[in-house]
Short mmCIF file of C-alpha atoms (C1' of nucleotides) in Angstrom, two decimals:
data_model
loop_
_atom_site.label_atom_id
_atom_site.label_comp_id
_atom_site.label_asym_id
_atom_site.label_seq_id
_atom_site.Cartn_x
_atom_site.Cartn_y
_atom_site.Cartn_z
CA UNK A 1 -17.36 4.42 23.09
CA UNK A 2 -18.14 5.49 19.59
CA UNK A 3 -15.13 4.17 18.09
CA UNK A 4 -15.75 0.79 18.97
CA UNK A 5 -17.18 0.08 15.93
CA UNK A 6 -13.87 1.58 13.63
CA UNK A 7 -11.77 -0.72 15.85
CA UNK A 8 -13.88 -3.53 15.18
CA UNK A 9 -14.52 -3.49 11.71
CA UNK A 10 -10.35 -2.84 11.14
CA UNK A 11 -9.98 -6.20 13.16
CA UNK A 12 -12.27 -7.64 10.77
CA UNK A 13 -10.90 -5.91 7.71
CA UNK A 14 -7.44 -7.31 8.16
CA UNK A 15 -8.56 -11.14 9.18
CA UNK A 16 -10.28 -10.63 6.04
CA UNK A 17 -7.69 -9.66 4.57
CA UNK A 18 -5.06 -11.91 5.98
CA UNK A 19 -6.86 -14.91 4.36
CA UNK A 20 -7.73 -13.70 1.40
CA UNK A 21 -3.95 -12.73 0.52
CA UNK A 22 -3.07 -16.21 2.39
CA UNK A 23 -4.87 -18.22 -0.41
CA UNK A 24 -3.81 -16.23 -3.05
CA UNK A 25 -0.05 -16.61 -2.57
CA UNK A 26 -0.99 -20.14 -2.81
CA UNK A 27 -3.16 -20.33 -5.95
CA UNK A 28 -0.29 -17.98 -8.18
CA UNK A 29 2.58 -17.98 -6.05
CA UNK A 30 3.24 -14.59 -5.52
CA UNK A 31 2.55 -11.92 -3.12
CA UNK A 32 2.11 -8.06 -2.80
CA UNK A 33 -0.27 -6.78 -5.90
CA UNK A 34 0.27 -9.37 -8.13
CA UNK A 35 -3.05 -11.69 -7.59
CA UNK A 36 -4.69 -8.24 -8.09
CA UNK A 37 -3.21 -7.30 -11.09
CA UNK A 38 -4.27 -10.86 -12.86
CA UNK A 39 -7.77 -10.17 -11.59
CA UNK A 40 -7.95 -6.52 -13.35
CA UNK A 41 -6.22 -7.70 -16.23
CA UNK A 42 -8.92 -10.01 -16.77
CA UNK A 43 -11.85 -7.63 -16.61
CA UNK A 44 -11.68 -6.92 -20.27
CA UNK A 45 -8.87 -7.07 -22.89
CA UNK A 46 -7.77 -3.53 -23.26
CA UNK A 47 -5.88 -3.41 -20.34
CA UNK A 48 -2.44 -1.45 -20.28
CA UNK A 49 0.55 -0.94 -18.43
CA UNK A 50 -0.48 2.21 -17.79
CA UNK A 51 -4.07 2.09 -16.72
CA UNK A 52 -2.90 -1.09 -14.08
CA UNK A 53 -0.52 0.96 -12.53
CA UNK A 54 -3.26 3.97 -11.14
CA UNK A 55 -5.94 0.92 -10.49
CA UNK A 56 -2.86 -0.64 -8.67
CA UNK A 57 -1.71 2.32 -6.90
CA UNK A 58 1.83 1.43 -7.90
CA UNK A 59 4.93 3.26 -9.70
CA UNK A 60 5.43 2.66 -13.22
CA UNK A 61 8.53 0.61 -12.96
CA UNK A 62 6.87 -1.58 -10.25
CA UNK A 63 4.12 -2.18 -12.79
CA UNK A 64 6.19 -3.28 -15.96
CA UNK A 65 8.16 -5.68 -13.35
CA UNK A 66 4.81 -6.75 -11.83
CA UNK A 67 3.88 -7.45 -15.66
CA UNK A 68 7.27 -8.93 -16.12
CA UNK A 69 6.44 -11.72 -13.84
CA UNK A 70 3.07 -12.45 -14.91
CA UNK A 71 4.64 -12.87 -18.25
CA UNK A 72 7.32 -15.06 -17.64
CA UNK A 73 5.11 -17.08 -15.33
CA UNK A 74 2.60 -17.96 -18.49
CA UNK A 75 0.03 -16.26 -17.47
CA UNK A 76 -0.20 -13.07 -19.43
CA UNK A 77 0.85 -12.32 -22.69
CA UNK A 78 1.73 -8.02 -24.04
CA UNK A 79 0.68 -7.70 -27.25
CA UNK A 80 0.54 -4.74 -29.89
CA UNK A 81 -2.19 -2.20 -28.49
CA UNK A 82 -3.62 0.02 -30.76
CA UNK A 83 -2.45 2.98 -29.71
CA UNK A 84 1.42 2.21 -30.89
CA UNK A 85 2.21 3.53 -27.30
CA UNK A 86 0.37 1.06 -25.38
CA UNK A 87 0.71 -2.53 -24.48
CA UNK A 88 -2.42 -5.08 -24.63
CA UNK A 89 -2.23 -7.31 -21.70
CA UNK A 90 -4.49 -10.55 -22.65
CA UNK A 91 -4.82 -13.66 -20.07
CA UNK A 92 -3.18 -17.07 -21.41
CA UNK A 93 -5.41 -19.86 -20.71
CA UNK A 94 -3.22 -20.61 -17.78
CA UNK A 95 -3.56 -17.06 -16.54
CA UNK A 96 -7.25 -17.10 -17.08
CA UNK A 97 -7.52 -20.56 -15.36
CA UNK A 98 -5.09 -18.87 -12.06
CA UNK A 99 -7.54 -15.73 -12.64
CA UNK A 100 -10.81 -17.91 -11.51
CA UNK A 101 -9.05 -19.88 -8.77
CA UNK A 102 -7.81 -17.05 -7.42
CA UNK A 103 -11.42 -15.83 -6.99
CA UNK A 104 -13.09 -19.06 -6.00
CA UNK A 105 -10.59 -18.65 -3.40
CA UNK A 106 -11.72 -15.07 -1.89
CA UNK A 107 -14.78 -16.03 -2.30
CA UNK A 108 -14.43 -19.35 -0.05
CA UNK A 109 -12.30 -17.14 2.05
CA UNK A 110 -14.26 -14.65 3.12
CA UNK A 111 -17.19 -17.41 2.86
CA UNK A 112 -15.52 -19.18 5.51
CA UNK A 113 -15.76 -16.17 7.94
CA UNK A 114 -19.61 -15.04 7.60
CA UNK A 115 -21.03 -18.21 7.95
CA UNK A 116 -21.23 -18.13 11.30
CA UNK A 117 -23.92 -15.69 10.80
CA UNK A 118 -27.75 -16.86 10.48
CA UNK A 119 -29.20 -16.28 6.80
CA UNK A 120 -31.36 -12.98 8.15
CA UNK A 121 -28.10 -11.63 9.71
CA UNK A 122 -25.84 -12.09 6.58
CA UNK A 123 -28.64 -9.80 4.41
CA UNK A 124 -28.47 -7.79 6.98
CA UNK A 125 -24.87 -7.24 7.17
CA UNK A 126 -24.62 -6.82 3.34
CA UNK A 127 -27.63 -4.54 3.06
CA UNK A 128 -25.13 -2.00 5.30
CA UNK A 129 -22.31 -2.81 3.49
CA UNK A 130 -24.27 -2.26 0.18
CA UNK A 131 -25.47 1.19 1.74
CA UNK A 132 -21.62 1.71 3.05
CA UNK A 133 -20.52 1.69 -0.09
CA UNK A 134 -22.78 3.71 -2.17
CA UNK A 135 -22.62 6.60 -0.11
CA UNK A 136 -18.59 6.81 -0.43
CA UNK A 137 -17.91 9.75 -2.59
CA UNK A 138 -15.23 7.75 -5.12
CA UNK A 139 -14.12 8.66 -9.00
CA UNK A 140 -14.05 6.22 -11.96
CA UNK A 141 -10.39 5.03 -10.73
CA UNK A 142 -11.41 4.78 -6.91
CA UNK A 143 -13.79 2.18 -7.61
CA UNK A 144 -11.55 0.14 -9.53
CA UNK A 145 -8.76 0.39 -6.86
CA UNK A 146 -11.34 -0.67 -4.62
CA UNK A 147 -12.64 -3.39 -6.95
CA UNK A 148 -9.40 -4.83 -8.06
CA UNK A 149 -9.80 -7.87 -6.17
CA UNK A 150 -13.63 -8.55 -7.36
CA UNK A 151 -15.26 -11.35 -8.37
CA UNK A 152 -17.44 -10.28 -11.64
CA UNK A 153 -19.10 -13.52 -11.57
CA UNK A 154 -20.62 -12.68 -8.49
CA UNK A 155 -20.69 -8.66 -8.02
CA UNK A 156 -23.54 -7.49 -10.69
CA UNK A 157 -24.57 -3.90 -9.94
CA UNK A 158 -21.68 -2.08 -8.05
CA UNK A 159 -22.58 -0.30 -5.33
CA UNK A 160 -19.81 2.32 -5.71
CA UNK A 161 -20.71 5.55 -7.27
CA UNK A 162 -18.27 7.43 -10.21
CA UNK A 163 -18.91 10.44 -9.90
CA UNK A 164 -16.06 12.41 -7.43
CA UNK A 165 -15.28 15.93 -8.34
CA UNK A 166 -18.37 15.55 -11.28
CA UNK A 167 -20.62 18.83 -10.70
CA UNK A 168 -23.72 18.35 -8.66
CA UNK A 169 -26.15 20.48 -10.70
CA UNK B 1 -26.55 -14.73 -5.25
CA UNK B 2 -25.41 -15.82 -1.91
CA UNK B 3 -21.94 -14.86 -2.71
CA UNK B 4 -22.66 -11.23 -3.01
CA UNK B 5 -22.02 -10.07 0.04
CA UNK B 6 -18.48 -12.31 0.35
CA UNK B 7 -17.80 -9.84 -2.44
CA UNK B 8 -18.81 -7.06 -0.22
CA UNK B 9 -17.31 -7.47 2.74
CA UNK B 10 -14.15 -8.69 0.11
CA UNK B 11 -14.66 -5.52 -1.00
CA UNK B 12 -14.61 -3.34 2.18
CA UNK B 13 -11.70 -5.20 3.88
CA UNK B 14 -9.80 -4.08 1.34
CA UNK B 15 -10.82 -0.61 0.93
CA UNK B 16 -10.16 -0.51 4.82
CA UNK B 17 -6.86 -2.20 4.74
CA UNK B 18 -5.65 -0.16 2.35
CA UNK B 19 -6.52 3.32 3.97
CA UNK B 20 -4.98 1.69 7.40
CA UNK B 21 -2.06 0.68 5.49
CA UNK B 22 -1.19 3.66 3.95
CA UNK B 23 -1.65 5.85 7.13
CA UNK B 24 0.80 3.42 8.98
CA UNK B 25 3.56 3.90 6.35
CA UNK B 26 3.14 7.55 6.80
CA UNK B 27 3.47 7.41 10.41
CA UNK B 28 6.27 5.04 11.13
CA UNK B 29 7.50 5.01 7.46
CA UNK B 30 7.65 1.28 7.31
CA UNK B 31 5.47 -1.25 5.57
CA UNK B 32 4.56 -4.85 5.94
CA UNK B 33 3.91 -5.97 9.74
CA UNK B 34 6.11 -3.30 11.12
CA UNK B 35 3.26 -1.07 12.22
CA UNK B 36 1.59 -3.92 13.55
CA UNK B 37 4.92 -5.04 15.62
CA UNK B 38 4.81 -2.04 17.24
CA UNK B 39 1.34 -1.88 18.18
CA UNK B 40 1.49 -5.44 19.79
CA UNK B 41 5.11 -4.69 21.68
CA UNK B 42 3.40 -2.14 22.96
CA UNK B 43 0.25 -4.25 24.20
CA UNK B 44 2.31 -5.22 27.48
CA UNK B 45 6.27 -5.41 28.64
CA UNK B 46 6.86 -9.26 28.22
CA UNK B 47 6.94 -9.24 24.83
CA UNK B 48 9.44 -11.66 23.25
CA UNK B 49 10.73 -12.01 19.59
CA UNK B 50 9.37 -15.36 19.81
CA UNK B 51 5.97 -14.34 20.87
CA UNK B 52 6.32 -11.62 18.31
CA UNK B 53 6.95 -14.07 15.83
CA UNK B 54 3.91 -16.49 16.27
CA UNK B 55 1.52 -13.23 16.52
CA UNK B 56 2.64 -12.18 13.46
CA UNK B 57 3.07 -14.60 11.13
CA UNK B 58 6.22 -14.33 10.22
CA UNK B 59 9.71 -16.79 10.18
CA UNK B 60 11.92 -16.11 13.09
CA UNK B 61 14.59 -14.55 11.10
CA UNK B 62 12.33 -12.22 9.47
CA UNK B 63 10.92 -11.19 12.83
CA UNK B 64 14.17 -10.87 14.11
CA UNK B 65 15.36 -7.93 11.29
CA UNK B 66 11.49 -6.45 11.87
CA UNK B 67 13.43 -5.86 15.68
CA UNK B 68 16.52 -4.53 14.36
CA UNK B 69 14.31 -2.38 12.18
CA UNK B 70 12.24 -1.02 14.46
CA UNK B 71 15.94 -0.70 17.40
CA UNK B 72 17.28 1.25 14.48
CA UNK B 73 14.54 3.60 14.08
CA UNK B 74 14.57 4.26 18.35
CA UNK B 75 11.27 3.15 18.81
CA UNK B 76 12.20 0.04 20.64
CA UNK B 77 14.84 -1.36 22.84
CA UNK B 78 16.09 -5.32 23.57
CA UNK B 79 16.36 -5.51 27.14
CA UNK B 80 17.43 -8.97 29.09
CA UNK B 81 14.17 -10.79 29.96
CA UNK B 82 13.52 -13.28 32.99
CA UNK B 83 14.97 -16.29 31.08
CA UNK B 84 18.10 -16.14 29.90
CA UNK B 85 17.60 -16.76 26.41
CA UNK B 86 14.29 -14.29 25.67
CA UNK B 87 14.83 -10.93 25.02
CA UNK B 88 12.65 -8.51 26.04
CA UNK B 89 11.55 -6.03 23.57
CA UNK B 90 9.97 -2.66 24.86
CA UNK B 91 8.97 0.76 23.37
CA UNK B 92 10.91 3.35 23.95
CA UNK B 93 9.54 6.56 24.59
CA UNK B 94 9.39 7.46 20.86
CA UNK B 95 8.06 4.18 19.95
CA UNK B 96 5.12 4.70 22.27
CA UNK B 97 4.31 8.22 20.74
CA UNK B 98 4.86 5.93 17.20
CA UNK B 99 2.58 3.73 18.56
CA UNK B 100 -0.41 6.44 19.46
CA UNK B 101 -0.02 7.76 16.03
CA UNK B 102 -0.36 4.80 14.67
CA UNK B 103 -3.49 3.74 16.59
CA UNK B 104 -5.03 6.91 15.80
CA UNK B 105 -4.30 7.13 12.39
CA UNK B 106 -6.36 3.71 11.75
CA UNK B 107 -9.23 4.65 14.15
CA UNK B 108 -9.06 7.79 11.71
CA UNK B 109 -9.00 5.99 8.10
CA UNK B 110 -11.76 3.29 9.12
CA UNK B 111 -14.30 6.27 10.67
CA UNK B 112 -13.26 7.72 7.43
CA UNK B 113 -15.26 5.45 5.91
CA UNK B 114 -17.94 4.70 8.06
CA UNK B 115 -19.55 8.20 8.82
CA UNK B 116 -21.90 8.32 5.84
CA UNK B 117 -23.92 5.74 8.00
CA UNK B 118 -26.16 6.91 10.16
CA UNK B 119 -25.40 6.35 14.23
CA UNK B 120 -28.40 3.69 14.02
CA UNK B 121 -26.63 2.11 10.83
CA UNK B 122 -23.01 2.05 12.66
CA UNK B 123 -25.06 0.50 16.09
CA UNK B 124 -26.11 -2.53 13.59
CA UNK B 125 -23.44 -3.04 11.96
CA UNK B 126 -20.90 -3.07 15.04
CA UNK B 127 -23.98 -5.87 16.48
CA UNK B 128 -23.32 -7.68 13.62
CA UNK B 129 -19.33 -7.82 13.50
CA UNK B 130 -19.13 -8.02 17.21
CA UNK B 131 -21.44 -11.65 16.21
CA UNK B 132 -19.38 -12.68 13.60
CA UNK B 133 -15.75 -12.30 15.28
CA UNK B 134 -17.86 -13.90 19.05
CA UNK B 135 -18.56 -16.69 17.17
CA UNK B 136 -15.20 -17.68 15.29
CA UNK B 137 -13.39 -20.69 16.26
CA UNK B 138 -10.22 -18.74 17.56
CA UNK B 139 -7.41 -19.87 19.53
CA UNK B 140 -6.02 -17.33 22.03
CA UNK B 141 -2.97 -16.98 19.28
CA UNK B 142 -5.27 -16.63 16.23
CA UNK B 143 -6.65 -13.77 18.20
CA UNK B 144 -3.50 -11.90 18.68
CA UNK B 145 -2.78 -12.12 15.36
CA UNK B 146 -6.40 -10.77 14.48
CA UNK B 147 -5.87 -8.09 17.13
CA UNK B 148 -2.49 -7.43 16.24
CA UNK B 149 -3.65 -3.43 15.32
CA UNK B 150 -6.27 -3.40 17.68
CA UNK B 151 -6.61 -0.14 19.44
CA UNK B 152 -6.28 -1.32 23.33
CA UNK B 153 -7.61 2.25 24.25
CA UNK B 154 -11.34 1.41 22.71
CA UNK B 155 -11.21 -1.93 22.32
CA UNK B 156 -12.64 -2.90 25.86
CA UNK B 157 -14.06 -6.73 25.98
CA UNK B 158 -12.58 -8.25 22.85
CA UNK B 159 -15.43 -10.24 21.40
CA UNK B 160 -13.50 -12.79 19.84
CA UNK B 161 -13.47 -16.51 21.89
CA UNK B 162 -9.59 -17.99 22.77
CA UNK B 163 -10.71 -21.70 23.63
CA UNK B 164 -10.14 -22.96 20.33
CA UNK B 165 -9.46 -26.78 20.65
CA UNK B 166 -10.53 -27.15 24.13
CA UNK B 167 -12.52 -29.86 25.85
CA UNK B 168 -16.31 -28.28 25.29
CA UNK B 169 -17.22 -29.53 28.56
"C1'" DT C 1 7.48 20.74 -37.86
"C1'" DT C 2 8.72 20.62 -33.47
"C1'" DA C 3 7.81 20.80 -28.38
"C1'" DA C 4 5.03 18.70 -25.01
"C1'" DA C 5 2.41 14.87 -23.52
"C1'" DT C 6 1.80 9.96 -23.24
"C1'" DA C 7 3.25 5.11 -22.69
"C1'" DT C 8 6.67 1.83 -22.06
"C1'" DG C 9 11.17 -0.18 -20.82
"C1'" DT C 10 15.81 -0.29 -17.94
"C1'" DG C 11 19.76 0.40 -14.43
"C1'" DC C 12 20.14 0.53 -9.86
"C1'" DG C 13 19.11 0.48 -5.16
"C1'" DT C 14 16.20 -0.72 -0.98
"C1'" DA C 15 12.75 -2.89 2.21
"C1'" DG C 16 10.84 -6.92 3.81
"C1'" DC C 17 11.06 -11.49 4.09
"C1'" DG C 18 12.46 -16.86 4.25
"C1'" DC C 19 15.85 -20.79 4.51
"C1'" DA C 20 19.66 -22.88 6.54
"C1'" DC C 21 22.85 -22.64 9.97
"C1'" DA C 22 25.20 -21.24 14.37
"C1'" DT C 23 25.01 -20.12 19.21
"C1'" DA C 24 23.35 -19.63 23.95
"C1'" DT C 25 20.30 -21.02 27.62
"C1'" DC C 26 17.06 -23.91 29.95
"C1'" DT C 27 14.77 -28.49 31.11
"C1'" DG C 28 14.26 -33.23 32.14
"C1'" DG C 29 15.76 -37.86 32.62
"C1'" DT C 30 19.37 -40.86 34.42
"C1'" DA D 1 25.87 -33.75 38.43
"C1'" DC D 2 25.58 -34.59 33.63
"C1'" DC D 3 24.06 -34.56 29.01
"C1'" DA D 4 20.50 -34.79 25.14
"C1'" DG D 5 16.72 -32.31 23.58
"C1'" DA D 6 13.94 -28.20 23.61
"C1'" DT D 7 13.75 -23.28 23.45
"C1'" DA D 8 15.18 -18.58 22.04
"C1'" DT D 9 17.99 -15.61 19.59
"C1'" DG D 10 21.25 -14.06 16.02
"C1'" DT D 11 23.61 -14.33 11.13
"C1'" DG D 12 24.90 -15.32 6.05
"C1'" DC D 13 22.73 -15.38 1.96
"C1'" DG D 14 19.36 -14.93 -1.47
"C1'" DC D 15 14.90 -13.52 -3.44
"C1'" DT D 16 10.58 -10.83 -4.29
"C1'" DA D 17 8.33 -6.62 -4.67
"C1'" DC D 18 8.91 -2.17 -5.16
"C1'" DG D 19 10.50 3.08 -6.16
"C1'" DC D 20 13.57 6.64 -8.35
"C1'" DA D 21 15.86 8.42 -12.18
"C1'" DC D 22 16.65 7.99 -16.80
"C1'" DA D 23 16.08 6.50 -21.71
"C1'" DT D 24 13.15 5.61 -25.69
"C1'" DA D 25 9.17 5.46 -28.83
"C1'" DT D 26 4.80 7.30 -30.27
"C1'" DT D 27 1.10 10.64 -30.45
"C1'" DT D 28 -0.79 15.31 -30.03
"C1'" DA D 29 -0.93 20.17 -30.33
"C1'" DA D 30 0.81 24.65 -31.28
#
DNA sequence: TTAAATATGTGCGTAGCGCACATATCTGGT
DNA sequence: ACCAGATATGTGCGCTACGCACATATTTAA
């Protein structure tokens, strides 16, 4: 049965999942990309609108809304980019502040699942998730899709390559 | 860094989820657990709304529109069940062809991602996830909810425990 | 200098969901 | 046999998250 293994890791993926989006709804209140976009908004400060929709995979309108929200919650502020065209999007304190709960939390919940694995099996399991990883054939944007719920404290030296649709010479 | 491979797995889950996810929408053209409520109606003919409810996560009324939803579409019909009050909720023919789609669309977007590993690489890794979901503390509803996409056609002794809170003894 | 490209914002509608409430059926104690 | 509570479903109403089509402002290129 070769697809055990794809069945199994889906049933992982989405109890994974399930907790991880559990315990942000909790930390910022809202649901659907929102904790995500708080965490890619505070990877640097040159974030637009525009970039945080194709890292979000969402429609334009959805994104100023999504950025709507975050704004009138506190936690994100638009200011002048420099490109007159673009939007800044900086983290308030408070955003900032929701921004590193919201990781602690992914962190403890994922945390919470793998430690019922011995020391020597967790290295194990993230030396194949490591190789996993590298070996997917992703662009620049692909990894930050994938990414977009990261915690940069933590994840030094990405795994993920850049390089889709680059020429092999 | 012991958090590192939190990250990962963080990391994968979502990468996972999202390729399942977006193969599900194409299939059934519904989002949130509607893919999933078909998949688990499908699991055996006694499903209630009730039942449906609990698995999912979701308030009654909400599960009760997912129905009308999913009645609206064809894919499943309310028939009268044993008690009086239940209804019992089963796929029509359509639904179940829904519902093979749907299973083999995710078997699709998580091999997807796991063929770069070698077969040797996929044996450890499904050792090591069978380990980590064995040894969860699970009741037997926290693992229909965790199962609620599982693929019944592969998935042949579920290694996830359903004694949670029970006398060890 | 002007058309196309880029980036953002808005009107409007929909899907998916929860809360509070209403209704129907079953169960258990008297 | 009867009635209060438990169980199961359905409904009115509102909200969040999102997409489509359109409008506007700025930059770039011919």
């Amino acid at each position: 049965m070769e697809n055990g293994i794809a069945n199994l890791l889906g049933a992982l993926s989405l109890a994974v999942m399930d907790r991880i989006e559990q315990g942000a709804r909790e930390v910022v209140g809202r649901g659907g990309e929102t904790p995500a976009a708080l965490i890619v908004i505070g990877y640097g400060q040159g974030m637009t609108n525009d970039k945080l929709r194709r890292i979000l995979g969402l429609s334009h309108s959805g994104t100023v809304r999504l950025v709507d929200r975050l704004v009138s919650d506190r936690l994100v502020e638009r200011r002048a980019g420099k490109d007159g065209r673009e939007v800044a999007l900086h983290l308030t304190p408070s955003g900032a502040a929701s921004r590193n709960e919201l990781l602690a939390s992914r962190i403890s919940a994922v945390t919470s699942l793998l430690d019922v694995l011995s020391s020597a099996e967790r290295k194990q399991l993230a030396t194949l998730i490591h190789e996993l990883l590298a070996r997917q054939d992703t662009s620049e944007m692909d990894r930050f899709t994938i990414c977009r719920m990261c915690d940069d404290r933590v994840c030094t030296n990405c795994p993920l390559p850049t390089n889709k649709g680059q020429h092999a010479r």
